[in-house]
Amino acid sequence: MKESEKARELNLDQAEQVSGGAYVPGAYKAEALAFLKECLGDARFNRILGNESNRRHPYVAARVFLSDADWDKYVWIERNGSLDGFWG
């Protein structure tokens, strides 16, 4: 590996800071995707996630475009299917 490539790599501490901690996708992808669409609006959602290949990992767009509070809701919905019981 070239020295310039090493400089671009994130170590584990840096990666955790960027990602906000460990993330594991949940079982309710469709529900979380609907929440993301609601937050972004139709036009913005379609620009960002308008094709199937971009929708393969919607949590990337969610982490980038949602506020911290909405990201917490997104993760909750993806793991629980709705905001029922969310206290965030």
PDB file of N, CA and C in Angstrom:
ATOM      1  N   MET A   1       0.849  -1.179   0.000  1.00  0.00           N
ATOM      2  CA  MET A   1       0.000   0.000   0.000  1.00  0.00           C
ATOM      3  C   MET A   1       0.893   1.240   0.000  1.00  0.00           C
ATOM      4  N   LYS A   2       0.554   2.192  -0.830  1.00  0.00           N
ATOM      5  CA  LYS A   2       1.315   3.426  -0.924  1.00  0.00           C
ATOM      6  C   LYS A   2       1.095   4.270   0.329  1.00  0.00           C
ATOM      7  N   GLU A   3       2.041   5.127   0.612  1.00  0.00           N
ATOM      8  CA  GLU A   3       1.938   6.009   1.775  1.00  0.00           C
ATOM      9  C   GLU A   3       0.719   6.926   1.664  1.00  0.00           C
ATOM     10  N   SER A   4       0.418   7.406   0.462  1.00  0.00           N
ATOM     11  CA  SER A   4      -0.743   8.287   0.269  1.00  0.00           C
ATOM     12  C   SER A   4      -2.049   7.550   0.542  1.00  0.00           C
ATOM     13  N   GLU A   5      -2.098   6.243   0.248  1.00  0.00           N
ATOM     14  CA  GLU A   5      -3.298   5.462   0.534  1.00  0.00           C
ATOM     15  C   GLU A   5      -3.467   5.247   2.030  1.00  0.00           C
ATOM     16  N   LYS A   6      -2.363   5.045   2.742  1.00  0.00           N
ATOM     17  CA  LYS A   6      -2.417   4.884   4.195  1.00  0.00           C
ATOM     18  C   LYS A   6      -2.956   6.140   4.863  1.00  0.00           C
ATOM     19  N   ALA A   7      -2.595   7.297   4.336  1.00  0.00           N
ATOM     20  CA  ALA A   7      -3.024   8.562   4.924  1.00  0.00           C
ATOM     21  C   ALA A   7      -4.528   8.758   4.798  1.00  0.00           C
ATOM     22  N   ARG A   8      -5.148   8.129   3.803  1.00  0.00           N
ATOM     23  CA  ARG A   8      -6.590   8.284   3.601  1.00  0.00           C
ATOM     24  C   ARG A   8      -7.416   7.315   4.422  1.00  0.00           C
ATOM     25  N   GLU A   9      -6.799   6.289   4.990  1.00  0.00           N
ATOM     26  CA  GLU A   9      -7.535   5.299   5.765  1.00  0.00           C
ATOM     27  C   GLU A   9      -7.903   5.853   7.137  1.00  0.00           C
ATOM     28  N   LEU A  10      -9.080   5.464   7.624  1.00  0.00           N
ATOM     29  CA  LEU A  10      -9.490   5.827   8.974  1.00  0.00           C
ATOM     30  C   LEU A  10      -9.108   4.706   9.921  1.00  0.00           C
ATOM     31  N   ASN A  11      -8.544   5.067  11.069  1.00  0.00           N
ATOM     32  CA  ASN A  11      -8.332   4.026  12.066  1.00  0.00           C
ATOM     33  C   ASN A  11      -9.667   3.777  12.760  1.00  0.00           C
ATOM     34  N   LEU A  12      -9.745   2.785  13.621  1.00  0.00           N
ATOM     35  CA  LEU A  12     -11.027   2.417  14.233  1.00  0.00           C
ATOM     36  C   LEU A  12     -11.629   3.542  15.058  1.00  0.00           C
ATOM     37  N   ASP A  13     -10.819   4.289  15.778  1.00  0.00           N
ATOM     38  CA  ASP A  13     -11.345   5.408  16.567  1.00  0.00           C
ATOM     39  C   ASP A  13     -11.954   6.481  15.673  1.00  0.00           C
ATOM     40  N   GLN A  14     -11.271   6.795  14.588  1.00  0.00           N
ATOM     41  CA  GLN A  14     -11.794   7.794  13.662  1.00  0.00           C
ATOM     42  C   GLN A  14     -13.083   7.311  13.004  1.00  0.00           C
ATOM     43  N   ALA A  15     -13.126   6.056  12.615  1.00  0.00           N
ATOM     44  CA  ALA A  15     -14.320   5.504  11.971  1.00  0.00           C
ATOM     45  C   ALA A  15     -15.500   5.562  12.921  1.00  0.00           C
ATOM     46  N   GLU A  16     -15.290   5.260  14.196  1.00  0.00           N
ATOM     47  CA  GLU A  16     -16.382   5.313  15.158  1.00  0.00           C
ATOM     48  C   GLU A  16     -16.864   6.747  15.367  1.00  0.00           C
ATOM     49  N   GLN A  17     -15.954   7.709  15.377  1.00  0.00           N
ATOM     50  CA  GLN A  17     -16.351   9.110  15.518  1.00  0.00           C
ATOM     51  C   GLN A  17     -17.208   9.548  14.336  1.00  0.00           C
ATOM     52  N   VAL A  18     -16.820   9.158  13.139  1.00  0.00           N
ATOM     53  CA  VAL A  18     -17.567   9.531  11.940  1.00  0.00           C
ATOM     54  C   VAL A  18     -18.931   8.860  11.915  1.00  0.00           C
ATOM     55  N   SER A  19     -18.992   7.595  12.273  1.00  0.00           N
ATOM     56  CA  SER A  19     -20.232   6.848  12.175  1.00  0.00           C
ATOM     57  C   SER A  19     -21.158   7.066  13.358  1.00  0.00           C
ATOM     58  N   GLY A  20     -20.636   7.624  14.454  1.00  0.00           N
ATOM     59  CA  GLY A  20     -21.454   7.801  15.644  1.00  0.00           C
ATOM     60  C   GLY A  20     -21.553   6.520  16.455  1.00  0.00           C
ATOM     61  N   GLY A  21     -20.661   5.600  16.251  1.00  0.00           N
ATOM     62  CA  GLY A  21     -20.677   4.338  16.989  1.00  0.00           C
ATOM     63  C   GLY A  21     -21.009   3.172  16.081  1.00  0.00           C
ATOM     64  N   ALA A  22     -21.098   2.014  16.672  1.00  0.00           N
ATOM     65  CA  ALA A  22     -21.387   0.801  15.910  1.00  0.00           C
ATOM     66  C   ALA A  22     -22.809   0.839  15.376  1.00  0.00           C
ATOM     67  N   TYR A  23     -22.981   0.439  14.158  1.00  0.00           N
ATOM     68  CA  TYR A  23     -24.303   0.406  13.543  1.00  0.00           C
ATOM     69  C   TYR A  23     -24.545  -0.981  12.984  1.00  0.00           C
ATOM     70  N   VAL A  24     -25.695  -1.526  13.302  1.00  0.00           N
ATOM     71  CA  VAL A  24     -26.108  -2.810  12.764  1.00  0.00           C
ATOM     72  C   VAL A  24     -27.501  -2.625  12.187  1.00  0.00           C
ATOM     73  N   PRO A  25     -27.695  -2.856  10.878  1.00  0.00           N
ATOM     74  CA  PRO A  25     -29.021  -2.685  10.286  1.00  0.00           C
ATOM     75  C   PRO A  25     -30.058  -3.589  10.953  1.00  0.00           C
ATOM     76  N   GLY A  26     -31.279  -3.097  11.029  1.00  0.00           N
ATOM     77  CA  GLY A  26     -32.365  -3.857  11.617  1.00  0.00           C
ATOM     78  C   GLY A  26     -33.207  -4.559  10.573  1.00  0.00           C
ATOM     79  N   ALA A  27     -34.257  -5.192  11.028  1.00  0.00           N
ATOM     80  CA  ALA A  27     -35.104  -6.012  10.161  1.00  0.00           C
ATOM     81  C   ALA A  27     -36.169  -5.205   9.423  1.00  0.00           C
ATOM     82  N   TYR A  28     -36.426  -3.971   9.830  1.00  0.00           N
ATOM     83  CA  TYR A  28     -37.526  -3.191   9.261  1.00  0.00           C
ATOM     84  C   TYR A  28     -37.022  -2.137   8.278  1.00  0.00           C
ATOM     85  N   LYS A  29     -36.374  -2.606   7.232  1.00  0.00           N
ATOM     86  CA  LYS A  29     -35.781  -1.715   6.241  1.00  0.00           C
ATOM     87  C   LYS A  29     -36.834  -0.862   5.529  1.00  0.00           C
ATOM     88  N   ALA A  30     -37.950  -1.446   5.156  1.00  0.00           N
ATOM     89  CA  ALA A  30     -38.989  -0.705   4.423  1.00  0.00           C
ATOM     90  C   ALA A  30     -39.564   0.416   5.271  1.00  0.00           C
ATOM     91  N   GLU A  31     -39.791   0.149   6.546  1.00  0.00           N
ATOM     92  CA  GLU A  31     -40.345   1.160   7.437  1.00  0.00           C
ATOM     93  C   GLU A  31     -39.348   2.302   7.645  1.00  0.00           C
ATOM     94  N   ALA A  32     -38.080   1.954   7.804  1.00  0.00           N
ATOM     95  CA  ALA A  32     -37.044   2.968   7.964  1.00  0.00           C
ATOM     96  C   ALA A  32     -36.885   3.789   6.694  1.00  0.00           C
ATOM     97  N   LEU A  33     -36.986   3.135   5.542  1.00  0.00           N
ATOM     98  CA  LEU A  33     -36.897   3.830   4.266  1.00  0.00           C
ATOM     99  C   LEU A  33     -38.059   4.815   4.101  1.00  0.00           C
ATOM    100  N   ALA A  34     -39.242   4.426   4.533  1.00  0.00           N
ATOM    101  CA  ALA A  34     -40.400   5.330   4.471  1.00  0.00           C
ATOM    102  C   ALA A  34     -40.180   6.553   5.368  1.00  0.00           C
ATOM    103  N   PHE A  35     -39.606   6.335   6.550  1.00  0.00           N
ATOM    104  CA  PHE A  35     -39.295   7.458   7.451  1.00  0.00           C
ATOM    105  C   PHE A  35     -38.267   8.384   6.802  1.00  0.00           C
ATOM    106  N   LEU A  36     -37.241   7.810   6.187  1.00  0.00           N
ATOM    107  CA  LEU A  36     -36.227   8.614   5.512  1.00  0.00           C
ATOM    108  C   LEU A  36     -36.849   9.446   4.402  1.00  0.00           C
ATOM    109  N   LYS A  37     -37.745   8.849   3.637  1.00  0.00           N
ATOM    110  CA  LYS A  37     -38.426   9.571   2.553  1.00  0.00           C
ATOM    111  C   LYS A  37     -39.266  10.714   3.107  1.00  0.00           C
ATOM    112  N   GLU A  38     -39.929  10.465   4.224  1.00  0.00           N
ATOM    113  CA  GLU A  38     -40.725  11.508   4.870  1.00  0.00           C
ATOM    114  C   GLU A  38     -39.830  12.669   5.314  1.00  0.00           C
ATOM    115  N   CYS A  39     -38.673  12.363   5.854  1.00  0.00           N
ATOM    116  CA  CYS A  39     -37.753  13.404   6.331  1.00  0.00           C
ATOM    117  C   CYS A  39     -37.133  14.200   5.186  1.00  0.00           C
ATOM    118  N   LEU A  40     -36.773  13.513   4.116  1.00  0.00           N
ATOM    119  CA  LEU A  40     -36.086  14.166   3.008  1.00  0.00           C
ATOM    120  C   LEU A  40     -37.033  14.840   2.025  1.00  0.00           C
ATOM    121  N   GLY A  41     -38.257  14.373   1.939  1.00  0.00           N
ATOM    122  CA  GLY A  41     -39.186  14.854   0.930  1.00  0.00           C
ATOM    123  C   GLY A  41     -38.997  14.050  -0.348  1.00  0.00           C
ATOM    124  N   ASP A  42     -40.030  14.008  -1.156  1.00  0.00           N
ATOM    125  CA  ASP A  42     -40.021  13.170  -2.358  1.00  0.00           C
ATOM    126  C   ASP A  42     -38.897  13.521  -3.329  1.00  0.00           C
ATOM    127  N   ALA A  43     -38.756  14.794  -3.652  1.00  0.00           N
ATOM    128  CA  ALA A  43     -37.772  15.191  -4.671  1.00  0.00           C
ATOM    129  C   ALA A  43     -36.352  14.872  -4.221  1.00  0.00           C
ATOM    130  N   ARG A  44     -36.003  15.237  -3.011  1.00  0.00           N
ATOM    131  CA  ARG A  44     -34.647  14.988  -2.505  1.00  0.00           C
ATOM    132  C   ARG A  44     -34.389  13.484  -2.362  1.00  0.00           C
ATOM    133  N   PHE A  45     -35.379  12.773  -1.841  1.00  0.00           N
ATOM    134  CA  PHE A  45     -35.255  11.320  -1.694  1.00  0.00           C
ATOM    135  C   PHE A  45     -34.980  10.665  -3.042  1.00  0.00           C
ATOM    136  N   ASN A  46     -35.737  11.061  -4.062  1.00  0.00           N
ATOM    137  CA  ASN A  46     -35.569  10.467  -5.391  1.00  0.00           C
ATOM    138  C   ASN A  46     -34.216  10.807  -6.012  1.00  0.00           C
ATOM    139  N   ARG A  47     -33.699  12.012  -5.735  1.00  0.00           N
ATOM    140  CA  ARG A  47     -32.368  12.363  -6.238  1.00  0.00           C
ATOM    141  C   ARG A  47     -31.291  11.506  -5.581  1.00  0.00           C
ATOM    142  N   ILE A  48     -31.431  11.273  -4.283  1.00  0.00           N
ATOM    143  CA  ILE A  48     -30.399  10.558  -3.527  1.00  0.00           C
ATOM    144  C   ILE A  48     -30.549   9.046  -3.652  1.00  0.00           C
ATOM    145  N   LEU A  49     -31.771   8.558  -3.553  1.00  0.00           N
ATOM    146  CA  LEU A  49     -32.020   7.115  -3.507  1.00  0.00           C
ATOM    147  C   LEU A  49     -32.944   6.652  -4.623  1.00  0.00           C
ATOM    148  N   GLY A  50     -32.871   7.325  -5.750  1.00  0.00           N
ATOM    149  CA  GLY A  50     -33.808   7.078  -6.837  1.00  0.00           C
ATOM    150  C   GLY A  50     -33.664   5.766  -7.576  1.00  0.00           C
ATOM    151  N   ASN A  51     -32.562   5.061  -7.397  1.00  0.00           N
ATOM    152  CA  ASN A  51     -32.452   3.778  -8.086  1.00  0.00           C
ATOM    153  C   ASN A  51     -32.155   2.669  -7.080  1.00  0.00           C
ATOM    154  N   GLU A  52     -32.385   1.459  -7.501  1.00  0.00           N
ATOM    155  CA  GLU A  52     -32.287   0.297  -6.605  1.00  0.00           C
ATOM    156  C   GLU A  52     -30.891   0.122  -6.022  1.00  0.00           C
ATOM    157  N   SER A  53     -29.864   0.372  -6.805  1.00  0.00           N
ATOM    158  CA  SER A  53     -28.507   0.188  -6.285  1.00  0.00           C
ATOM    159  C   SER A  53     -28.200   1.178  -5.166  1.00  0.00           C
ATOM    160  N   ASN A  54     -28.725   2.387  -5.254  1.00  0.00           N
ATOM    161  CA  ASN A  54     -28.524   3.365  -4.179  1.00  0.00           C
ATOM    162  C   ASN A  54     -29.352   3.022  -2.946  1.00  0.00           C
ATOM    163  N   ARG A  55     -30.464   2.318  -3.145  1.00  0.00           N
ATOM    164  CA  ARG A  55     -31.318   1.940  -2.013  1.00  0.00           C
ATOM    165  C   ARG A  55     -30.825   0.690  -1.288  1.00  0.00           C
ATOM    166  N   ARG A  56     -29.766   0.096  -1.776  1.00  0.00           N
ATOM    167  CA  ARG A  56     -29.237  -1.111  -1.150  1.00  0.00           C
ATOM    168  C   ARG A  56     -28.747  -0.836   0.274  1.00  0.00           C
ATOM    169  N   HIS A  57     -28.196   0.361   0.508  1.00  0.00           N
ATOM    170  CA  HIS A  57     -27.674   0.749   1.819  1.00  0.00           C
ATOM    171  C   HIS A  57     -28.219   2.128   2.200  1.00  0.00           C
ATOM    172  N   PRO A  58     -29.515   2.234   2.438  1.00  0.00           N
ATOM    173  CA  PRO A  58     -30.112   3.546   2.697  1.00  0.00           C
ATOM    174  C   PRO A  58     -29.627   4.197   3.977  1.00  0.00           C
ATOM    175  N   TYR A  59     -29.105   3.403   4.911  1.00  0.00           N
ATOM    176  CA  TYR A  59     -28.628   3.968   6.166  1.00  0.00           C
ATOM    177  C   TYR A  59     -27.443   4.911   5.954  1.00  0.00           C
ATOM    178  N   VAL A  60     -26.718   4.761   4.852  1.00  0.00           N
ATOM    179  CA  VAL A  60     -25.622   5.681   4.561  1.00  0.00           C
ATOM    180  C   VAL A  60     -26.188   7.077   4.313  1.00  0.00           C
ATOM    181  N   ALA A  61     -27.193   7.170   3.467  1.00  0.00           N
ATOM    182  CA  ALA A  61     -27.829   8.457   3.210  1.00  0.00           C
ATOM    183  C   ALA A  61     -28.501   8.980   4.476  1.00  0.00           C
ATOM    184  N   ALA A  62     -29.111   8.099   5.244  1.00  0.00           N
ATOM    185  CA  ALA A  62     -29.767   8.519   6.479  1.00  0.00           C
ATOM    186  C   ALA A  62     -28.757   9.160   7.423  1.00  0.00           C
ATOM    187  N   ARG A  63     -27.600   8.541   7.569  1.00  0.00           N
ATOM    188  CA  ARG A  63     -26.593   9.072   8.494  1.00  0.00           C
ATOM    189  C   ARG A  63     -26.057  10.408   8.007  1.00  0.00           C
ATOM    190  N   VAL A  64     -25.929  10.574   6.701  1.00  0.00           N
ATOM    191  CA  VAL A  64     -25.382  11.800   6.137  1.00  0.00           C
ATOM    192  C   VAL A  64     -26.393  12.940   6.173  1.00  0.00           C
ATOM    193  N   PHE A  65     -27.654  12.665   5.821  1.00  0.00           N
ATOM    194  CA  PHE A  65     -28.624  13.734   5.611  1.00  0.00           C
ATOM    195  C   PHE A  65     -29.561  14.000   6.786  1.00  0.00           C
ATOM    196  N   LEU A  66     -29.684  13.087   7.722  1.00  0.00           N
ATOM    197  CA  LEU A  66     -30.596  13.305   8.847  1.00  0.00           C
ATOM    198  C   LEU A  66     -29.885  13.973  10.009  1.00  0.00           C
ATOM    199  N   SER A  67     -30.648  14.721  10.780  1.00  0.00           N
ATOM    200  CA  SER A  67     -30.105  15.286  12.016  1.00  0.00           C
ATOM    201  C   SER A  67     -29.813  14.141  12.985  1.00  0.00           C
ATOM    202  N   ASP A  68     -29.077  14.418  14.037  1.00  0.00           N
ATOM    203  CA  ASP A  68     -28.787  13.379  15.021  1.00  0.00           C
ATOM    204  C   ASP A  68     -30.066  12.808  15.622  1.00  0.00           C
ATOM    205  N   ALA A  69     -31.038  13.685  15.907  1.00  0.00           N
ATOM    206  CA  ALA A  69     -32.308  13.226  16.486  1.00  0.00           C
ATOM    207  C   ALA A  69     -33.067  12.330  15.511  1.00  0.00           C
ATOM    208  N   ASP A  70     -33.107  12.720  14.239  1.00  0.00           N
ATOM    209  CA  ASP A  70     -33.802  11.896  13.239  1.00  0.00           C
ATOM    210  C   ASP A  70     -33.033  10.608  12.946  1.00  0.00           C
ATOM    211  N   TRP A  71     -31.709  10.641  13.030  1.00  0.00           N
ATOM    212  CA  TRP A  71     -30.922   9.413  12.869  1.00  0.00           C
ATOM    213  C   TRP A  71     -31.295   8.414  13.969  1.00  0.00           C
ATOM    214  N   ASP A  72     -31.417   8.904  15.204  1.00  0.00           N
ATOM    215  CA  ASP A  72     -31.816   8.017  16.308  1.00  0.00           C
ATOM    216  C   ASP A  72     -33.182   7.398  16.035  1.00  0.00           C
ATOM    217  N   LYS A  73     -34.098   8.207  15.495  1.00  0.00           N
ATOM    218  CA  LYS A  73     -35.427   7.690  15.149  1.00  0.00           C
ATOM    219  C   LYS A  73     -35.336   6.666  14.022  1.00  0.00           C
ATOM    220  N   TYR A  74     -34.515   6.952  13.014  1.00  0.00           N
ATOM    221  CA  TYR A  74     -34.328   6.032  11.895  1.00  0.00           C
ATOM    222  C   TYR A  74     -33.861   4.668  12.397  1.00  0.00           C
ATOM    223  N   VAL A  75     -32.848   4.677  13.254  1.00  0.00           N
ATOM    224  CA  VAL A  75     -32.305   3.427  13.786  1.00  0.00           C
ATOM    225  C   VAL A  75     -33.366   2.694  14.607  1.00  0.00           C
ATOM    226  N   TRP A  76     -34.124   3.435  15.415  1.00  0.00           N
ATOM    227  CA  TRP A  76     -35.186   2.824  16.230  1.00  0.00           C
ATOM    228  C   TRP A  76     -36.218   2.148  15.324  1.00  0.00           C
ATOM    229  N   ILE A  77     -36.661   2.873  14.304  1.00  0.00           N
ATOM    230  CA  ILE A  77     -37.662   2.325  13.379  1.00  0.00           C
ATOM    231  C   ILE A  77     -37.109   1.094  12.670  1.00  0.00           C
ATOM    232  N   GLU A  78     -35.857   1.143  12.251  1.00  0.00           N
ATOM    233  CA  GLU A  78     -35.275   0.016  11.534  1.00  0.00           C
ATOM    234  C   GLU A  78     -35.199  -1.225  12.424  1.00  0.00           C
ATOM    235  N   ARG A  79     -35.069  -1.021  13.713  1.00  0.00           N
ATOM    236  CA  ARG A  79     -34.972  -2.158  14.639  1.00  0.00           C
ATOM    237  C   ARG A  79     -36.312  -2.587  15.217  1.00  0.00           C
ATOM    238  N   ASN A  80     -37.289  -1.647  15.273  1.00  0.00           N
ATOM    239  CA  ASN A  80     -38.559  -1.932  15.938  1.00  0.00           C
ATOM    240  C   ASN A  80     -39.790  -1.816  15.044  1.00  0.00           C
ATOM    241  N   GLY A  81     -39.646  -1.271  13.854  1.00  0.00           N
ATOM    242  CA  GLY A  81     -40.755  -1.196  12.918  1.00  0.00           C
ATOM    243  C   GLY A  81     -41.591   0.065  12.997  1.00  0.00           C
ATOM    244  N   SER A  82     -41.492   0.799  14.095  1.00  0.00           N
ATOM    245  CA  SER A  82     -42.227   2.061  14.261  1.00  0.00           C
ATOM    246  C   SER A  82     -41.575   2.851  15.386  1.00  0.00           C
ATOM    247  N   LEU A  83     -42.123   4.021  15.652  1.00  0.00           N
ATOM    248  CA  LEU A  83     -41.602   4.822  16.760  1.00  0.00           C
ATOM    249  C   LEU A  83     -42.270   4.501  18.087  1.00  0.00           C
ATOM    250  N   ASP A  84     -43.141   3.488  18.115  1.00  0.00           N
ATOM    251  CA  ASP A  84     -43.771   3.071  19.372  1.00  0.00           C
ATOM    252  C   ASP A  84     -42.694   2.743  20.398  1.00  0.00           C
ATOM    253  N   GLY A  85     -42.784   3.365  21.559  1.00  0.00           N
ATOM    254  CA  GLY A  85     -41.841   3.124  22.636  1.00  0.00           C
ATOM    255  C   GLY A  85     -40.576   3.956  22.556  1.00  0.00           C
ATOM    256  N   PHE A  86     -40.447   4.802  21.538  1.00  0.00           N
ATOM    257  CA  PHE A  86     -39.253   5.634  21.395  1.00  0.00           C
ATOM    258  C   PHE A  86     -39.281   6.759  22.410  1.00  0.00           C
ATOM    259  N   TRP A  87     -38.199   6.922  23.145  1.00  0.00           N
ATOM    260  CA  TRP A  87     -38.125   7.954  24.172  1.00  0.00           C
ATOM    261  C   TRP A  87     -37.099   9.030  23.844  1.00  0.00           C
ATOM    262  N   GLY A  88     -36.386   8.890  22.710  1.00  0.00           N
ATOM    263  CA  GLY A  88     -35.265   9.754  22.342  1.00  0.00           C
ATOM    264  C   GLY A  88     -35.540  11.181  22.420  1.00  0.00           C
TER     265      GLY A  88
END
